[in-house]
Coordinates of C-alpha atoms in Angstrom, one line a residue:
Chain A
M13 CA -49.7 48.6 -86.6
T14 CA -53.4 47.6 -86.5
G15 CA -55.7 47.6 -83.6
G16 CA -54.4 50.8 -82.2
S17 CA -55.7 49.8 -78.7
G18 CA -52.1 49.0 -77.8
V19 CA -53.2 45.9 -76.0
V20 CA -51.5 42.7 -77.1
V21 CA -53.7 39.6 -76.6
I22 CA -51.9 36.3 -76.3
D23 CA -53.6 33.0 -75.9
N24 CA -50.7 30.9 -75.0
G25 CA -51.8 27.5 -75.9
G26 CA -49.8 24.3 -75.6
G27 CA -50.1 23.6 -79.3
L28 CA -50.8 26.9 -81.0
L29 CA -50.1 30.4 -79.8
K30 CA -52.6 33.0 -80.8
A31 CA -51.5 36.6 -80.7
G32 CA -53.0 39.8 -82.0
F33 CA -54.4 43.1 -80.9
G34 CA -57.4 43.8 -78.7
G35 CA -60.3 44.9 -80.7
D36 CA -59.5 43.0 -83.8
K37 CA -61.7 40.2 -85.0
D38 CA -58.9 37.7 -85.7
P39 CA -55.4 37.3 -84.3
I40 CA -52.5 38.3 -86.5
A41 CA -50.4 35.3 -85.7
V42 CA -51.6 31.7 -85.1
V43 CA -48.3 29.8 -84.8
P44 CA -47.1 26.6 -83.3
N45 CA -45.9 27.3 -79.8
C46 CA -42.6 25.5 -80.1
M47 CA -39.1 25.4 -81.4
A48 CA -37.9 22.8 -83.8
K49 CA -34.6 21.6 -85.1
P50 CA -34.1 19.6 -88.3
P51 CA -32.4 16.2 -87.9
G52 CA -28.6 16.0 -88.3
G53 CA -26.0 17.7 -86.2
N54 CA -24.8 20.1 -88.9
T55 CA -27.5 22.7 -88.4
K56 CA -27.5 24.4 -85.1
K57 CA -30.4 26.7 -85.9
W58 CA -33.7 26.3 -84.2
L59 CA -36.8 27.2 -86.2
V60 CA -39.2 29.2 -84.0
A61 CA -42.9 29.4 -84.3
D62 CA -44.0 30.7 -87.7
Q63 CA -40.8 29.6 -89.4
L64 CA -42.1 26.1 -89.0
Q65 CA -45.2 26.8 -91.1
A66 CA -43.2 27.9 -94.2
D67 CA -44.0 26.0 -97.3
D68 CA -40.4 24.8 -98.0
V69 CA -39.8 23.5 -94.6
D70 CA -39.5 19.7 -94.4
V71 CA -40.9 18.7 -91.1
T72 CA -39.5 15.1 -91.2
G73 CA -37.8 14.1 -88.0
M74 CA -37.8 17.5 -86.4
T75 CA -36.7 17.6 -82.8
L76 CA -39.3 19.7 -80.8
K77 CA -39.0 21.9 -77.8
R78 CA -42.2 23.1 -76.2
P79 CA -42.4 25.6 -73.5
I80 CA -45.6 24.1 -72.2
D81 CA -45.9 20.8 -70.4
R82 CA -49.3 19.4 -69.7
G83 CA -50.8 22.8 -70.3
Y84 CA -48.6 24.7 -67.9
L85 CA -45.9 27.2 -68.9
I86 CA -42.8 25.4 -67.6
N87 CA -39.9 26.4 -69.8
T88 CA -39.6 30.2 -69.9
E89 CA -36.4 30.0 -72.0
V90 CA -38.2 28.5 -74.9
Q91 CA -41.3 30.7 -74.3
R92 CA -39.1 33.8 -74.5
E93 CA -37.7 32.8 -77.8
V94 CA -41.2 32.2 -79.2
W95 CA -42.7 35.4 -77.8
E96 CA -39.6 37.4 -79.0
R97 CA -40.4 36.1 -82.5
V98 CA -44.1 36.8 -82.3
V99 CA -44.0 40.2 -80.6
R100 CA -41.1 41.7 -82.5
N101 CA -41.4 40.1 -85.9
L102 CA -45.0 39.3 -86.4
L103 CA -46.8 41.9 -84.3
Q104 CA -44.0 44.5 -84.5
V105 CA -44.8 46.2 -81.2
D106 CA -42.7 47.7 -78.5
P107 CA -43.7 45.9 -75.3
S108 CA -42.7 48.9 -73.1
N109 CA -45.7 50.9 -74.4
S110 CA -48.3 48.2 -74.7
S111 CA -50.4 46.2 -72.3
L112 CA -50.7 42.4 -72.4
L113 CA -53.7 40.2 -71.9
L114 CA -52.5 36.8 -71.3
V115 CA -54.6 33.7 -71.3
E116 CA -53.4 31.4 -68.5
P117 CA -54.6 27.9 -67.7
M118 CA -56.8 27.5 -64.6
F119 CA -55.2 26.5 -61.3
N120 CA -51.8 27.6 -62.3
P121 CA -49.5 26.9 -59.4
P122 CA -48.2 30.1 -57.7
A123 CA -44.6 29.2 -58.7
L124 CA -45.6 29.3 -62.3
Q125 CA -47.5 32.5 -61.9
H126 CA -44.4 34.2 -60.6
T127 CA -42.2 32.9 -63.5
A128 CA -44.8 34.2 -66.0
D129 CA -44.8 37.6 -64.3
E130 CA -41.1 37.7 -64.4
L131 CA -41.2 36.9 -68.1
V132 CA -43.8 39.6 -68.8
F133 CA -42.4 42.4 -66.8
E134 CA -38.7 41.8 -66.4
E135 CA -37.8 40.3 -69.6
F136 CA -40.2 41.9 -72.0
G137 CA -41.1 45.0 -70.0
F138 CA -44.7 45.1 -70.8
N139 CA -46.5 48.2 -69.5
S140 CA -49.3 46.3 -67.8
L141 CA -50.6 42.8 -67.6
C142 CA -54.0 41.3 -67.3
V143 CA -54.5 37.5 -66.8
A144 CA -57.6 35.8 -67.9
D145 CA -58.7 32.2 -68.3
A146 CA -60.0 30.6 -71.4
P147 CA -63.5 29.4 -70.3
S148 CA -64.6 32.9 -69.1
L149 CA -63.3 34.4 -72.3
V150 CA -65.1 31.9 -74.4
H151 CA -68.3 32.5 -72.5
L152 CA -67.8 36.3 -72.9
Y153 CA -67.4 35.9 -76.7
E154 CA -70.5 33.7 -77.1
A155 CA -72.6 35.7 -74.7
S156 CA -71.8 38.9 -76.6
H157 CA -72.6 37.3 -80.0
Q158 CA -75.7 35.5 -79.1
P159 CA -77.2 37.3 -76.1
T160 CA -80.6 35.7 -76.5
R161 CA -79.1 32.2 -76.1
F162 CA -77.3 33.0 -73.0
R163 CA -79.8 35.1 -71.2
A164 CA -79.1 33.2 -68.0
Q165 CA -75.5 34.4 -68.1
C166 CA -74.1 31.0 -67.5
S167 CA -72.7 28.2 -69.6
L168 CA -70.6 25.1 -69.4
V169 CA -67.5 25.6 -71.4
V170 CA -65.8 22.4 -72.5
D171 CA -62.3 23.3 -73.6
C172 CA -60.8 20.3 -75.4
G173 CA -57.4 21.5 -76.3
F174 CA -53.9 20.4 -76.9
S175 CA -52.8 19.4 -73.4
F176 CA -55.9 18.7 -71.5
T177 CA -59.6 19.0 -71.4
H178 CA -61.6 21.0 -68.9
A179 CA -65.3 21.2 -68.3
S180 CA -65.9 24.4 -66.5
P181 CA -69.1 26.0 -65.4
V182 CA -69.1 29.8 -66.0
L183 CA -71.5 32.2 -64.3
Q184 CA -71.5 35.9 -65.2
N185 CA -68.1 35.7 -66.7
F186 CA -66.6 34.0 -63.6
I187 CA -65.6 30.4 -63.4
L188 CA -67.2 28.4 -60.6
N189 CA -64.0 26.8 -59.7
Y190 CA -65.4 24.2 -57.5
G191 CA -67.2 22.7 -60.5
V192 CA -64.3 22.4 -62.8
R193 CA -63.2 19.0 -63.9
R194 CA -60.2 18.1 -65.8
M195 CA -59.3 15.1 -68.1
D196 CA -55.7 14.6 -68.8
L197 CA -56.3 14.0 -72.5
G198 CA -56.0 16.4 -75.4
G199 CA -54.7 16.7 -78.9
K200 CA -51.2 15.9 -77.9
A201 CA -52.0 12.6 -76.3
L202 CA -54.1 11.6 -79.3
T203 CA -51.3 12.4 -81.7
N204 CA -48.9 10.3 -79.6
Y205 CA -51.3 7.4 -79.5
L206 CA -51.8 7.5 -83.3
K207 CA -48.1 7.7 -83.7
E208 CA -47.7 4.6 -81.6
L209 CA -50.4 2.7 -83.4
V210 CA -49.0 3.5 -86.8
S211 CA -45.5 2.6 -85.7
Y212 CA -46.6 -0.7 -84.4
R213 CA -48.7 -1.6 -87.3
S214 CA -47.1 -0.2 -90.4
L215 CA -44.2 2.2 -90.4
N216 CA -42.0 3.6 -87.7
V217 CA -43.0 7.2 -87.3
M218 CA -42.1 7.8 -83.7
D219 CA -40.1 10.8 -84.6
E220 CA -42.6 12.4 -86.9
T221 CA -44.8 14.3 -84.4
L222 CA -45.7 17.1 -86.8
L223 CA -46.6 14.8 -89.7
I224 CA -48.8 12.6 -87.6
D225 CA -50.4 15.7 -86.2
D226 CA -51.3 16.7 -89.7
A227 CA -52.6 13.2 -90.5
K228 CA -54.7 13.2 -87.4
E229 CA -56.3 16.5 -88.3
K230 CA -57.1 15.4 -91.8
L231 CA -58.1 11.9 -91.3
C232 CA -59.5 11.2 -87.9
F233 CA -63.2 11.4 -87.1
V234 CA -65.5 10.5 -84.4
S235 CA -67.5 7.4 -84.9
M236 CA -71.3 7.4 -84.1
D237 CA -71.4 3.6 -83.9
V238 CA -68.1 2.0 -82.8
P239 CA -69.0 -1.7 -83.0
G240 CA -70.6 -1.3 -86.4
D241 CA -67.8 0.8 -87.8
L242 CA -65.3 -1.8 -86.5
R243 CA -67.1 -4.5 -88.4
R244 CA -67.0 -2.4 -91.5
A245 CA -63.3 -1.7 -91.0
R246 CA -62.6 -5.4 -91.2
L247 CA -63.5 -5.6 -94.8
S248 CA -60.6 -5.9 -97.1
F249 CA -59.1 -3.1 -99.2
K250 CA -61.5 -1.7 -101.7
D251 CA -64.6 -2.5 -99.7
N252 CA -63.3 -0.9 -96.6
P253 CA -64.9 2.5 -96.3
F254 CA -62.3 3.8 -93.9
R255 CA -59.2 2.7 -95.5
C256 CA -57.0 5.5 -96.8
S257 CA -53.4 6.3 -96.9
Y258 CA -51.3 9.2 -96.0
I259 CA -48.1 10.0 -98.0
L260 CA -45.0 11.1 -96.2
P261 CA -42.9 13.8 -97.7
D262 CA -39.8 12.5 -99.6
G263 CA -37.9 15.7 -99.3
I264 CA -37.6 16.1 -103.1
T265 CA -41.0 16.4 -104.8
Y266 CA -43.1 16.8 -101.7
K267 CA -42.0 18.8 -98.7
K268 CA -45.3 18.2 -96.9
G269 CA -47.2 15.1 -96.1
F270 CA -50.7 14.7 -97.6
V271 CA -53.6 12.4 -97.9
K272 CA -53.3 10.2 -101.0
N273 CA -56.9 10.4 -102.2
M274 CA -59.2 12.8 -100.3
D275 CA -62.4 11.5 -101.9
E276 CA -61.5 8.1 -100.8
A277 CA -60.8 9.4 -97.3
L278 CA -64.2 11.0 -97.1
R279 CA -66.2 8.0 -98.0
Y280 CA -67.2 7.4 -94.4
C281 CA -69.3 10.5 -94.6
S282 CA -71.8 8.9 -96.9
L283 CA -72.2 5.9 -94.7
P284 CA -75.6 5.6 -93.0
L285 CA -75.4 6.5 -89.3
D286 CA -77.4 3.5 -88.2
Q287 CA -76.7 -0.2 -88.4
E288 CA -79.9 -1.2 -90.2
S289 CA -78.7 -0.5 -93.7
D290 CA -75.6 -2.6 -93.3
R291 CA -76.9 -5.2 -95.6
K292 CA -77.4 -2.8 -98.5
D293 CA -73.8 -1.9 -98.3
H294 CA -72.8 -5.5 -99.0
S295 CA -74.8 -5.7 -102.2
V296 CA -73.1 -2.6 -103.5
E297 CA -69.7 -3.9 -102.6
T298 CA -70.0 -7.1 -104.5
N299 CA -70.5 -5.2 -107.7
K300 CA -67.1 -3.7 -107.5
F301 CA -65.5 -7.1 -107.2
E302 CA -63.6 -6.9 -110.5
D303 CA -61.5 -3.9 -109.7
R304 CA -60.4 -5.4 -106.4
K305 CA -56.7 -5.8 -106.4
K306 CA -54.0 -5.6 -103.8
P307 CA -53.0 -1.9 -103.6
E308 CA -49.2 -1.5 -103.6
L309 CA -47.9 0.3 -100.6
S310 CA -44.8 2.3 -101.3
Q311 CA -42.1 2.9 -98.8
N312 CA -43.3 6.3 -97.8
E313 CA -47.0 5.9 -97.1
F314 CA -49.0 4.3 -94.4
A315 CA -52.6 3.2 -94.4
L316 CA -55.2 3.9 -91.7
T317 CA -58.4 2.0 -91.1
N318 CA -59.9 1.6 -87.6
E319 CA -57.3 4.0 -86.2
R320 CA -59.2 6.8 -87.8
F321 CA -62.0 6.6 -85.3
L322 CA -60.4 4.7 -82.4
V323 CA -58.0 7.5 -81.7
P324 CA -60.6 10.2 -81.1
E325 CA -62.6 7.6 -79.3
M326 CA -60.1 7.9 -76.5
L327 CA -61.7 11.2 -75.5
F328 CA -65.0 9.5 -74.8
H329 CA -63.5 6.4 -73.2
P330 CA -60.0 7.1 -71.8
I331 CA -60.1 3.9 -69.8
D332 CA -59.5 2.0 -73.1
L333 CA -56.1 3.6 -73.1
G334 CA -55.5 2.6 -69.6
I335 CA -56.1 6.1 -68.2
N336 CA -58.3 5.7 -65.3
Q337 CA -60.5 8.7 -65.8
A338 CA -64.1 9.2 -66.8
G339 CA -64.8 10.1 -70.4
L340 CA -65.9 13.5 -71.7
A341 CA -69.6 12.9 -71.2
E342 CA -69.2 11.7 -67.6
C343 CA -66.8 14.5 -67.0
I344 CA -69.4 17.1 -68.1
V345 CA -72.0 15.5 -65.9
R346 CA -69.8 15.6 -62.9
A347 CA -68.9 19.2 -63.5
V348 CA -72.5 20.1 -63.6
Q349 CA -73.5 18.1 -60.6
A350 CA -70.9 20.0 -58.5
C351 CA -72.9 23.1 -59.1
H352 CA -76.1 24.4 -57.4
P353 CA -79.2 22.3 -58.3
Y354 CA -80.9 25.4 -59.8
L355 CA -78.0 25.9 -62.2
Q356 CA -77.9 22.4 -63.5
P357 CA -80.7 22.5 -66.1
V358 CA -79.4 25.8 -67.4
L359 CA -75.9 24.5 -67.7
F360 CA -77.0 21.4 -69.6
E361 CA -78.8 23.7 -72.0
S362 CA -75.8 25.8 -72.8
I363 CA -72.8 23.6 -73.4
I364 CA -70.1 25.4 -75.4
L365 CA -67.4 23.3 -77.1
T366 CA -64.1 24.9 -77.8
G367 CA -60.5 23.9 -78.4
G368 CA -58.8 22.3 -81.4
S369 CA -59.7 18.7 -80.6
T370 CA -63.4 19.4 -81.0
L371 CA -62.8 19.9 -84.7
F372 CA -63.0 16.1 -85.3
P373 CA -66.0 15.6 -87.6
R374 CA -69.2 14.5 -85.8
F375 CA -67.7 15.4 -82.4
T376 CA -70.8 17.3 -81.3
E377 CA -73.3 14.7 -82.5
R378 CA -71.4 12.0 -80.7
L379 CA -71.1 13.9 -77.5
E380 CA -74.8 14.6 -77.5
R381 CA -75.5 10.9 -78.0
E382 CA -73.3 10.0 -75.1
L383 CA -74.6 12.7 -72.8
R384 CA -78.3 12.3 -73.3
P385 CA -78.6 9.0 -71.3
L386 CA -76.7 10.5 -68.4
V387 CA -78.9 13.6 -68.0
P388 CA -82.3 13.6 -66.3
D389 CA -84.8 13.4 -69.1
D390 CA -86.7 16.5 -68.1
Y391 CA -83.6 18.6 -68.8
Q392 CA -82.7 19.6 -72.3
V393 CA -79.3 19.1 -73.7
K394 CA -78.0 21.6 -76.1
I395 CA -74.4 21.6 -77.3
I396 CA -72.9 24.2 -79.6
R397 CA -69.5 24.2 -81.0
Q398 CA -67.9 27.5 -81.5
E399 CA -67.7 28.7 -85.0
N400 CA -63.9 28.7 -84.7
P401 CA -62.9 26.6 -81.7
I402 CA -59.2 27.3 -82.0
L403 CA -59.7 31.1 -81.9
G404 CA -62.6 31.2 -79.5
A405 CA -60.7 32.2 -76.4
W406 CA -58.6 34.7 -78.3
R407 CA -61.6 36.4 -79.7
G408 CA -63.1 36.7 -76.2
G409 CA -59.8 38.2 -75.1
S410 CA -60.0 40.7 -77.8
I411 CA -63.4 41.8 -76.6
L412 CA -62.2 42.0 -73.1
A413 CA -59.2 44.0 -74.1
S414 CA -61.3 46.6 -75.9
S415 CA -63.8 47.0 -73.1
P416 CA -63.6 50.4 -71.4
D417 CA -62.7 49.1 -67.9
F418 CA -59.9 46.9 -69.2
E419 CA -57.3 49.4 -67.8
S420 CA -58.6 49.0 -64.3
M421 CA -58.2 45.2 -64.4
C422 CA -54.5 45.4 -65.2
V423 CA -51.5 45.2 -63.0
T424 CA -49.0 47.8 -64.1
K425 CA -45.3 47.4 -64.3
S426 CA -44.7 49.9 -61.5
E427 CA -47.2 48.1 -59.2
Y428 CA -45.4 44.9 -59.9
E429 CA -42.0 46.4 -59.1
E430 CA -43.3 47.8 -55.9
M431 CA -45.4 44.9 -54.5
G432 CA -44.3 41.8 -56.4
S433 CA -46.1 39.0 -58.0
A434 CA -48.0 37.5 -55.2
R435 CA -49.7 40.7 -54.2
C436 CA -50.5 41.7 -57.8
R437 CA -52.1 38.4 -58.5
R438 CA -54.8 39.0 -55.9
R439 CA -56.3 41.3 -58.3
F440 CA -57.1 38.3 -60.5
F441 CA -58.5 36.3 -57.6
H442 CA -55.6 33.9 -57.6
Chain B
M3 CA -35.0 64.3 -71.8
E4 CA -37.9 62.1 -71.0
S5 CA -36.8 59.4 -73.3
E6 CA -33.3 59.3 -71.9
V7 CA -34.6 58.7 -68.5
V8 CA -36.6 55.8 -69.7
R9 CA -33.5 54.4 -71.4
T10 CA -31.4 54.4 -68.3
E11 CA -34.0 52.3 -66.6
M12 CA -33.8 49.8 -69.4
V13 CA -30.0 49.5 -69.0
L14 CA -29.9 49.3 -65.2
A15 CA -32.0 46.3 -64.1
P16 CA -34.4 47.6 -61.4
S17 CA -33.9 46.1 -58.0
L18 CA -37.2 44.7 -56.8
P19 CA -37.7 44.9 -53.0
F20 CA -39.9 41.9 -52.8
K21 CA -37.3 39.5 -54.1
K22 CA -34.7 37.8 -52.1
V23 CA -32.4 37.3 -55.1
Q24 CA -32.6 39.8 -57.9
T25 CA -32.9 38.3 -61.4
A26 CA -29.9 40.3 -62.6
D27 CA -27.7 38.7 -59.8
K28 CA -29.1 35.3 -60.3
Y29 CA -28.4 35.3 -64.0
P30 CA -25.6 37.8 -64.9
K31 CA -25.8 39.2 -68.3
G32 CA -24.0 37.3 -71.1
Q33 CA -24.0 34.0 -69.2
S34 CA -26.1 31.1 -70.4
R35 CA -28.8 30.2 -68.0
G36 CA -28.6 26.5 -68.4
R37 CA -31.5 24.4 -67.5
Q38 CA -33.4 26.5 -65.0
W39 CA -36.9 25.0 -65.3
K40 CA -38.5 22.2 -63.4
H41 CA -41.0 19.6 -64.5
L42 CA -44.6 20.1 -63.6
R43 CA -44.4 17.0 -61.4
H44 CA -41.8 18.6 -59.2
L45 CA -43.7 21.8 -59.0
L46 CA -46.8 20.0 -57.9
Q47 CA -44.9 18.1 -55.3
A48 CA -43.4 21.4 -54.0
A49 CA -46.9 22.9 -53.8
D50 CA -47.9 20.0 -51.5
A51 CA -51.6 19.3 -51.8
S52 CA -51.9 18.1 -48.2
T53 CA -51.1 21.5 -46.8
M54 CA -53.9 23.1 -48.8
P55 CA -57.5 23.2 -47.5
P56 CA -59.2 20.1 -48.8
D57 CA -62.3 21.9 -50.1
R58 CA -60.5 24.4 -52.2
P59 CA -60.1 23.3 -55.8
N60 CA -56.5 22.8 -57.0
Y61 CA -54.8 21.0 -59.8
L62 CA -55.0 17.6 -58.2
N63 CA -58.5 17.4 -57.0
I64 CA -60.2 18.7 -60.1
Q65 CA -59.1 15.6 -61.9
S66 CA -62.0 13.7 -63.5
P67 CA -62.8 10.7 -61.3
P68 CA -62.6 7.1 -62.6
S69 CA -65.3 6.0 -65.0
I70 CA -68.2 4.0 -63.7
Y71 CA -68.4 2.1 -67.0
P72 CA -66.3 -0.9 -67.9
S73 CA -63.7 -0.5 -70.6
K74 CA -64.1 -1.8 -74.1
R75 CA -61.7 -4.4 -75.2
Y76 CA -59.8 -3.9 -78.4
C77 CA -57.3 -6.2 -80.0
D78 CA -53.8 -5.1 -79.1
I79 CA -52.4 -6.0 -82.6
T80 CA -55.2 -5.0 -85.0
G81 CA -57.4 -2.7 -83.0
F82 CA -60.6 -4.6 -83.7
E83 CA -63.0 -5.8 -81.0
A84 CA -61.3 -8.5 -79.0
P85 CA -63.4 -11.2 -77.5
Y86 CA -60.4 -13.2 -76.3
M87 CA -57.4 -12.7 -74.1
D88 CA -54.3 -14.8 -74.2
P89 CA -53.8 -16.1 -70.6
R90 CA -50.0 -16.3 -71.1
T91 CA -49.2 -12.9 -72.4
K92 CA -52.3 -11.1 -71.3
L93 CA -52.7 -9.7 -74.8
R94 CA -56.2 -9.2 -76.2
Y95 CA -56.8 -10.6 -79.6
A96 CA -59.5 -10.6 -82.2
D97 CA -59.2 -13.9 -84.0
P98 CA -57.1 -17.1 -84.3
E99 CA -54.9 -15.7 -86.9
V100 CA -53.8 -12.9 -84.6
F101 CA -53.3 -15.5 -81.8
K102 CA -50.8 -17.4 -83.9
Q103 CA -48.9 -14.1 -84.3
I104 CA -49.0 -13.3 -80.6
R105 CA -47.5 -16.7 -79.7
T106 CA -44.5 -16.0 -82.0
L107 CA -43.8 -12.6 -80.4
P108 CA -40.8 -12.3 -78.1
D109 CA -41.6 -11.3 -74.6
E110 CA -40.1 -7.8 -75.1
Y111 CA -42.5 -7.0 -77.8
V112 CA -45.4 -8.3 -75.8
Q113 CA -44.5 -5.9 -73.1
R114 CA -44.4 -3.1 -75.6
Y115 CA -47.8 -3.9 -76.9
L116 CA -49.1 -3.9 -73.4
A117 CA -47.5 -0.6 -72.7
L118 CA -49.6 0.9 -75.5
R119 CA -52.6 0.7 -73.2
N120 CA -50.6 1.2 -70.0
A121 CA -51.0 -2.4 -69.0
A122 CA -47.4 -3.4 -69.0
V123 CA -46.0 -5.1 -66.0
I124 CA -43.1 -3.0 -64.8
L125 CA -40.5 -5.0 -62.7
R126 CA -38.5 -2.9 -60.4

């Protein structure tokens, strides 16, 4: 057993569950927070968490069960199976003599807090529990790593995760909850949208959530100039800088899906960011005229062109998808405007991006470009993306769990048994 | 001795004074629990927002408000910029070629394309 602190830190994300010991730098387990069953009725066995990541698992047509719906822990049955696997097999700890630091979503309804407590104390029998929320942990991590940048002790944490996106102002490790704004868009919605687009345009992949997830992570990027990129995406085959194809596993030679030609897929990176040099592009393209031929598309691959940047585009303009909510930049501005005027310039200067969906290439640059016109021009806008946006909240949790006054923040099992969930939760200001 | 005491506690489920129904009574050992969870939507309805103080933030009122900018128009079939809209099917399209395609689509497919951007007309 590593860590030795005896504190288990779990960041229970909708997509990935991060678990490890307080005091460590990195979590021991980063596993999908779901159960999956291969197609066909003959196998009854559900694959849990890390079993899904094994190399020889063919993820085609898997049925998925997730414990988390729209970011909130709903299905404790599934969650118990996943935790069982993570705690007993991966971390190999006995819950009855360890504490748990659990990262919960903000504004968790009381009913769900009670079920979470039940799961922690009654089913697993953890010794004590501390509940924290992701933005304050992210702030804690960043503030302890770059103390000079966050001298004002406040930041705006933009957590763009799997289920939803929150922009939350944090002051001295506490969330200003009147300033939090939520957008109901995250990695899951983007994957589903890409799944629909591919299914309508080339190949029916409606059951291939995990494959499309992988394709999205590898191929999608944020466009700096949407109209220009759309024009370029209209060019045919060889000239099209965005066109690339993703090969689906056939179950015999390939067990995993992959990008057909990664160099081809990364061509967009070399494109100029501004429209002016469009004409130069054309002259280069005509040289390649001779090797232009119709590429043959086999049964088990699909090609992506404009989908590659139109899908992440939804985070900036959800209205295009018919979701009547403001985009990320506006969401940030409104979160800041809800705070005290003295805080506003400082918040704009310390925007921290975290969460898996911020990993799209050029996400930060685009957000800055969108945000700049919306912010008063005597304020500075500074955006940093965490070094590892997926693990950010977990690392903050690890720091919190190893701090000397962690014990005093916890609710112990005996306190829970005596007073019940509602009373114990007051300690966490719920 | 100490360890044995702990073990008896593990075997006998503790009775918790703050609960009306003990977990052990609700779900006796060895029985399947069935579907005991509710959707988030039901939970939110149960925690009725109108009973809460309006100035206190909760799940419903932290939602990002509608955008003040108009939406961009993308072709429903190809994804490119769509300057036109078919008045009959309400589908947006990029060029005449796509338009020809649209007019051959059966109504069911049109509705599905519209549903992609949450614009389908749902008849009840």
